[in-house]
CSV table of C-alpha atoms in Angstrom, one decimal:
chain,number,residue,atom,x,y,z
I,1,UNK,CA,-11.6,-15.4,-6.1
I,2,UNK,CA,-9.6,-12.8,-4.2
I,3,UNK,CA,-7.7,-10.2,-6.3
I,4,UNK,CA,-4.4,-11.1,-4.7
I,5,UNK,CA,-3.8,-14.2,-2.7
I,6,UNK,CA,-0.8,-14.7,-0.4
I,7,UNK,CA,0.0,-17.3,2.3
I,8,UNK,CA,-0.4,-15.3,5.5
I,9,UNK,CA,2.4,-17.3,7.3
I,10,UNK,CA,4.0,-16.8,9.7
I,11,UNK,CA,7.2,-18.1,8.2
I,12,UNK,CA,9.6,-18.7,11.0
I,13,UNK,CA,13.2,-19.1,9.6
I,14,UNK,CA,16.7,-19.0,11.2
I,15,UNK,CA,19.2,-16.3,10.3
I,16,UNK,CA,21.0,-17.2,7.1
I,17,UNK,CA,18.1,-19.2,5.6
I,18,UNK,CA,16.6,-18.8,2.2
I,19,UNK,CA,12.8,-18.2,2.1
I,20,UNK,CA,10.4,-17.8,-0.7
I,21,UNK,CA,6.9,-16.2,-0.8
I,22,UNK,CA,4.3,-16.9,-3.4
I,23,UNK,CA,1.5,-14.7,-4.7
I,24,UNK,CA,-1.3,-15.2,-7.2
I,25,UNK,CA,-3.3,-12.4,-8.8
I,26,UNK,CA,-6.6,-12.5,-10.6
I,27,UNK,CA,-6.5,-9.5,-13.0
I,28,UNK,CA,-4.8,-10.6,-16.3
I,29,UNK,CA,-4.6,-7.0,-17.3
I,30,UNK,CA,-2.1,-6.1,-14.5
I,31,UNK,CA,1.1,-4.9,-16.0
I,32,UNK,CA,3.2,-3.6,-13.1
I,33,UNK,CA,4.0,-5.5,-10.0
I,34,UNK,CA,5.6,-4.5,-6.7
I,35,UNK,CA,6.7,-6.0,-3.4
I,36,UNK,CA,6.4,-3.9,-0.4
I,37,UNK,CA,7.5,-4.7,3.2
I,38,UNK,CA,5.6,-3.4,6.2
I,39,UNK,CA,6.8,-3.4,9.7
I,40,UNK,CA,4.3,-3.6,12.6
I,41,UNK,CA,2.2,-0.5,12.8
I,42,UNK,CA,4.3,1.3,10.1
I,43,UNK,CA,3.7,2.3,6.5
I,44,UNK,CA,4.5,0.0,3.6
I,45,UNK,CA,7.9,0.6,2.1
I,46,UNK,CA,8.7,-0.3,-1.6
I,47,UNK,CA,11.1,-3.2,-1.8
I,48,UNK,CA,11.1,-4.0,-5.4
I,49,UNK,CA,9.4,-3.3,-8.7
I,50,UNK,CA,8.8,-6.1,-11.3
I,51,UNK,CA,8.0,-5.0,-14.8
I,52,UNK,CA,9.3,-7.9,-17.0
I,53,UNK,CA,9.9,-11.5,-16.0
I,54,UNK,CA,11.8,-10.7,-12.8
I,55,UNK,CA,14.1,-8.5,-10.9
I,56,UNK,CA,17.1,-9.0,-8.6
I,57,UNK,CA,18.4,-6.6,-5.9
I,58,UNK,CA,21.1,-8.0,-3.7
I,59,UNK,CA,19.6,-10.8,-1.6
I,60,UNK,CA,16.1,-10.3,-3.0
I,61,UNK,CA,14.9,-11.8,-6.2
I,62,UNK,CA,11.4,-11.5,-7.6
I,63,UNK,CA,10.0,-13.6,-10.5
I,64,UNK,CA,6.9,-13.1,-12.5
I,65,UNK,CA,4.9,-15.7,-14.5
I,66,UNK,CA,2.3,-13.8,-16.4
I,67,UNK,CA,0.8,-17.0,-17.9
I,68,UNK,CA,0.1,-18.4,-14.5
I,69,UNK,CA,-0.5,-15.0,-12.9
I,70,UNK,CA,2.0,-15.8,-10.2
I,71,UNK,CA,4.7,-13.7,-8.6
I,72,UNK,CA,7.3,-14.9,-6.1
I,73,UNK,CA,9.9,-13.2,-3.8
I,74,UNK,CA,13.0,-15.0,-2.7
I,75,UNK,CA,15.1,-13.8,0.2
I,76,UNK,CA,18.6,-15.3,0.5
I,77,UNK,CA,20.8,-15.2,3.7
I,78,UNK,CA,17.9,-13.9,5.9
I,79,UNK,CA,18.7,-11.2,8.4
I,80,UNK,CA,16.9,-10.4,11.7
I,81,UNK,CA,16.1,-7.1,10.1
I,82,UNK,CA,14.1,-8.8,7.3
I,83,UNK,CA,11.4,-9.7,9.8
I,84,UNK,CA,8.3,-7.9,8.5
I,85,UNK,CA,5.1,-8.5,6.5
I,86,UNK,CA,5.7,-8.7,2.8
I,87,UNK,CA,2.9,-7.4,0.5
I,88,UNK,CA,2.4,-8.6,-3.0
I,89,UNK,CA,1.0,-5.7,-5.1
I,90,UNK,CA,-0.1,-5.9,-8.7
I,91,UNK,CA,-1.6,-2.9,-10.4
I,92,UNK,CA,-5.3,-2.8,-11.1
I,93,UNK,CA,-5.1,-3.1,-14.9
I,94,UNK,CA,-6.9,-0.2,-16.5
I,95,UNK,CA,-7.6,1.4,-13.1
I,96,UNK,CA,-5.2,3.8,-11.4
I,97,UNK,CA,-4.7,1.8,-8.3
I,98,UNK,CA,-2.5,-0.7,-6.7
I,99,UNK,CA,-4.0,-3.9,-5.2
I,100,UNK,CA,-2.5,-5.1,-2.0
I,101,UNK,CA,-2.6,-8.6,-0.7
I,102,UNK,CA,-3.0,-9.2,3.0
I,103,UNK,CA,0.7,-10.0,3.2
I,104,UNK,CA,3.0,-12.8,4.4
I,105,UNK,CA,4.5,-12.5,7.8
I,106,UNK,CA,8.2,-13.4,8.1
I,107,UNK,CA,10.0,-13.8,11.4
I,108,UNK,CA,13.7,-14.4,11.2
I,109,UNK,CA,15.0,-16.1,14.4
I,110,UNK,CA,18.5,-15.7,15.8
D,1,UNK,CA,12.3,8.3,4.7
D,2,UNK,CA,10.1,8.9,1.6
D,3,UNK,CA,9.5,12.6,2.2
D,4,UNK,CA,5.7,12.1,2.4
D,5,UNK,CA,4.2,13.6,5.5
D,6,UNK,CA,0.8,13.1,7.0
D,7,UNK,CA,-1.1,14.9,9.8
D,8,UNK,CA,-2.3,14.2,12.4
D,9,UNK,CA,-0.6,11.0,13.4
D,10,UNK,CA,-3.5,9.9,15.6
D,11,UNK,CA,-7.1,10.9,15.9
D,12,UNK,CA,-10.1,9.9,18.0
D,13,UNK,CA,-13.6,10.8,16.7
D,14,UNK,CA,-17.2,9.9,17.6
D,15,UNK,CA,-19.6,8.1,15.3
D,16,UNK,CA,-21.4,10.6,13.1
D,17,UNK,CA,-18.6,13.2,13.2
D,18,UNK,CA,-16.5,14.4,10.2
D,19,UNK,CA,-12.7,14.2,9.8
D,20,UNK,CA,-10.1,15.8,7.6
D,21,UNK,CA,-6.7,14.1,7.1
D,22,UNK,CA,-3.8,15.9,5.4
D,23,UNK,CA,-0.9,14.8,3.2
D,24,UNK,CA,2.1,16.5,1.7
D,25,UNK,CA,3.6,14.6,-1.2
D,26,UNK,CA,7.3,14.0,-1.8
D,27,UNK,CA,9.0,16.8,-3.7
D,28,UNK,CA,8.6,16.3,-7.5
D,29,UNK,CA,5.6,14.0,-7.1
D,30,UNK,CA,2.4,15.2,-8.7
D,31,UNK,CA,0.1,12.3,-7.9
D,32,UNK,CA,-1.4,11.4,-4.5
D,33,UNK,CA,-3.3,8.2,-3.6
D,34,UNK,CA,-5.2,7.4,-0.4
D,35,UNK,CA,-5.6,4.0,1.1
D,36,UNK,CA,-7.4,2.6,4.1
D,37,UNK,CA,-5.8,-0.2,6.1
D,38,UNK,CA,-7.8,-2.1,8.6
D,39,UNK,CA,-6.1,-4.2,11.2
D,40,UNK,CA,-4.7,-7.5,9.7
D,41,UNK,CA,-5.6,-6.4,6.2
D,42,UNK,CA,-3.6,-5.0,3.3
D,43,UNK,CA,-4.2,-1.3,2.3
D,44,UNK,CA,-7.4,-0.8,0.3
D,45,UNK,CA,-7.4,1.9,-2.5
D,46,UNK,CA,-9.7,4.8,-1.8
D,47,UNK,CA,-8.9,7.2,-4.6
D,48,UNK,CA,-6.1,9.0,-6.5
D,49,UNK,CA,-5.6,12.6,-7.3
D,50,UNK,CA,-3.7,14.1,-10.3
D,51,UNK,CA,-3.8,17.7,-11.4
D,52,UNK,CA,-6.3,18.5,-8.6
D,53,UNK,CA,-8.8,16.0,-10.1
D,54,UNK,CA,-9.9,12.6,-8.9
D,55,UNK,CA,-8.3,10.1,-11.2
D,56,UNK,CA,-9.7,6.8,-10.1
D,57,UNK,CA,-11.7,5.6,-7.1
D,58,UNK,CA,-12.0,2.3,-5.2
D,59,UNK,CA,-15.1,0.8,-3.7
D,60,UNK,CA,-15.7,3.5,-1.1
D,61,UNK,CA,-19.0,5.4,-0.5
D,62,UNK,CA,-19.3,9.1,-1.5
D,63,UNK,CA,-18.9,10.2,2.2
D,64,UNK,CA,-15.2,9.6,1.5
D,65,UNK,CA,-14.0,12.7,-0.5
D,66,UNK,CA,-10.8,14.4,-1.3
D,67,UNK,CA,-9.0,17.4,-2.6
D,68,UNK,CA,-5.6,18.1,-4.2
D,69,UNK,CA,-4.1,21.5,-4.1
D,70,UNK,CA,-1.8,23.3,-6.6
D,71,UNK,CA,1.3,22.3,-4.5
D,72,UNK,CA,0.2,18.6,-4.9
D,73,UNK,CA,-0.7,18.3,-1.2
D,74,UNK,CA,-4.0,16.5,-0.5
D,75,UNK,CA,-6.8,16.1,2.0
D,76,UNK,CA,-9.1,13.1,2.7
D,77,UNK,CA,-12.5,14.0,4.2
D,78,UNK,CA,-14.8,11.5,5.7
D,79,UNK,CA,-18.3,12.5,6.7
D,80,UNK,CA,-20.8,10.7,9.0
D,81,UNK,CA,-18.1,8.5,10.6
D,82,UNK,CA,-18.9,4.9,11.3
D,83,UNK,CA,-17.2,2.5,13.7
D,84,UNK,CA,-15.8,0.5,10.7
D,85,UNK,CA,-14.0,3.6,9.6
D,86,UNK,CA,-11.4,3.0,12.3
D,87,UNK,CA,-8.2,2.2,10.5
D,88,UNK,CA,-4.8,3.4,9.4
D,89,UNK,CA,-5.2,5.9,6.6
D,90,UNK,CA,-2.2,6.0,4.3
D,91,UNK,CA,-1.3,8.6,1.7
D,92,UNK,CA,1.1,7.7,-1.1
D,93,UNK,CA,2.7,9.9,-3.7
D,94,UNK,CA,4.1,9.1,-7.1
D,95,UNK,CA,6.0,11.0,-9.8
D,96,UNK,CA,3.8,9.4,-12.4
D,97,UNK,CA,0.0,9.2,-12.8
D,98,UNK,CA,-1.6,5.8,-12.7
D,99,UNK,CA,-0.5,2.6,-10.9
D,100,UNK,CA,3.2,3.4,-10.8
D,101,UNK,CA,5.6,3.0,-7.9
D,102,UNK,CA,4.1,4.8,-4.9
D,103,UNK,CA,5.8,6.0,-1.7
D,104,UNK,CA,3.9,6.0,1.5
D,105,UNK,CA,3.7,8.5,4.4
D,106,UNK,CA,3.6,7.3,8.0
D,107,UNK,CA,-0.2,7.3,8.1
D,108,UNK,CA,-3.0,8.6,10.3
D,109,UNK,CA,-4.5,6.2,12.8
D,110,UNK,CA,-8.2,7.0,13.2
D,111,UNK,CA,-10.3,5.6,16.0
D,112,UNK,CA,-14.0,6.0,15.8
D,113,UNK,CA,-15.9,5.4,19.1
């Protein structure tokens, strides 16, 4: 089983739509979780941290289900500028690393 | 912008050569992690440095080595380059040791021919 599994997409949605990405992780010892966004050929940028059951920041909502080892990211009122790859990132448990999924590609259409 | 800088931005090397990549961490950040990102994949953890010591390592061979300096900047060295080492190398700094929030530099794109 992969350490982090994400639907690679692409998710093609119209502007203004609501879109949700799902992610499962295999390490039950993971304590910290992050969502990063990555534009084509650029570095990942931190979008949101999730330490408890969830977090909300404007149009973005992350939810964490530790029992199911599942994280989600909801984007409301999608903008053209939201087009990017979204990376689900749990920590490595007892190790000092972050574990990146392969990402989900979002394309917001005008 | 995160304030993390990396040099060079692009590099072309020949198989068997050695390469050194450099990273300056964001002001106030004492921990630096290095990642390798192959095309179409997520970043893979190489190692982390804290207080000039290696503080965790991913599944990379010993020919990948690093240093951290007293000013928290860091180097990644790769010996005996292989074609599969072609990738984007990302440096990330953090104000906390361990798997805390990390802020990435723009990366160095290495091509091995």
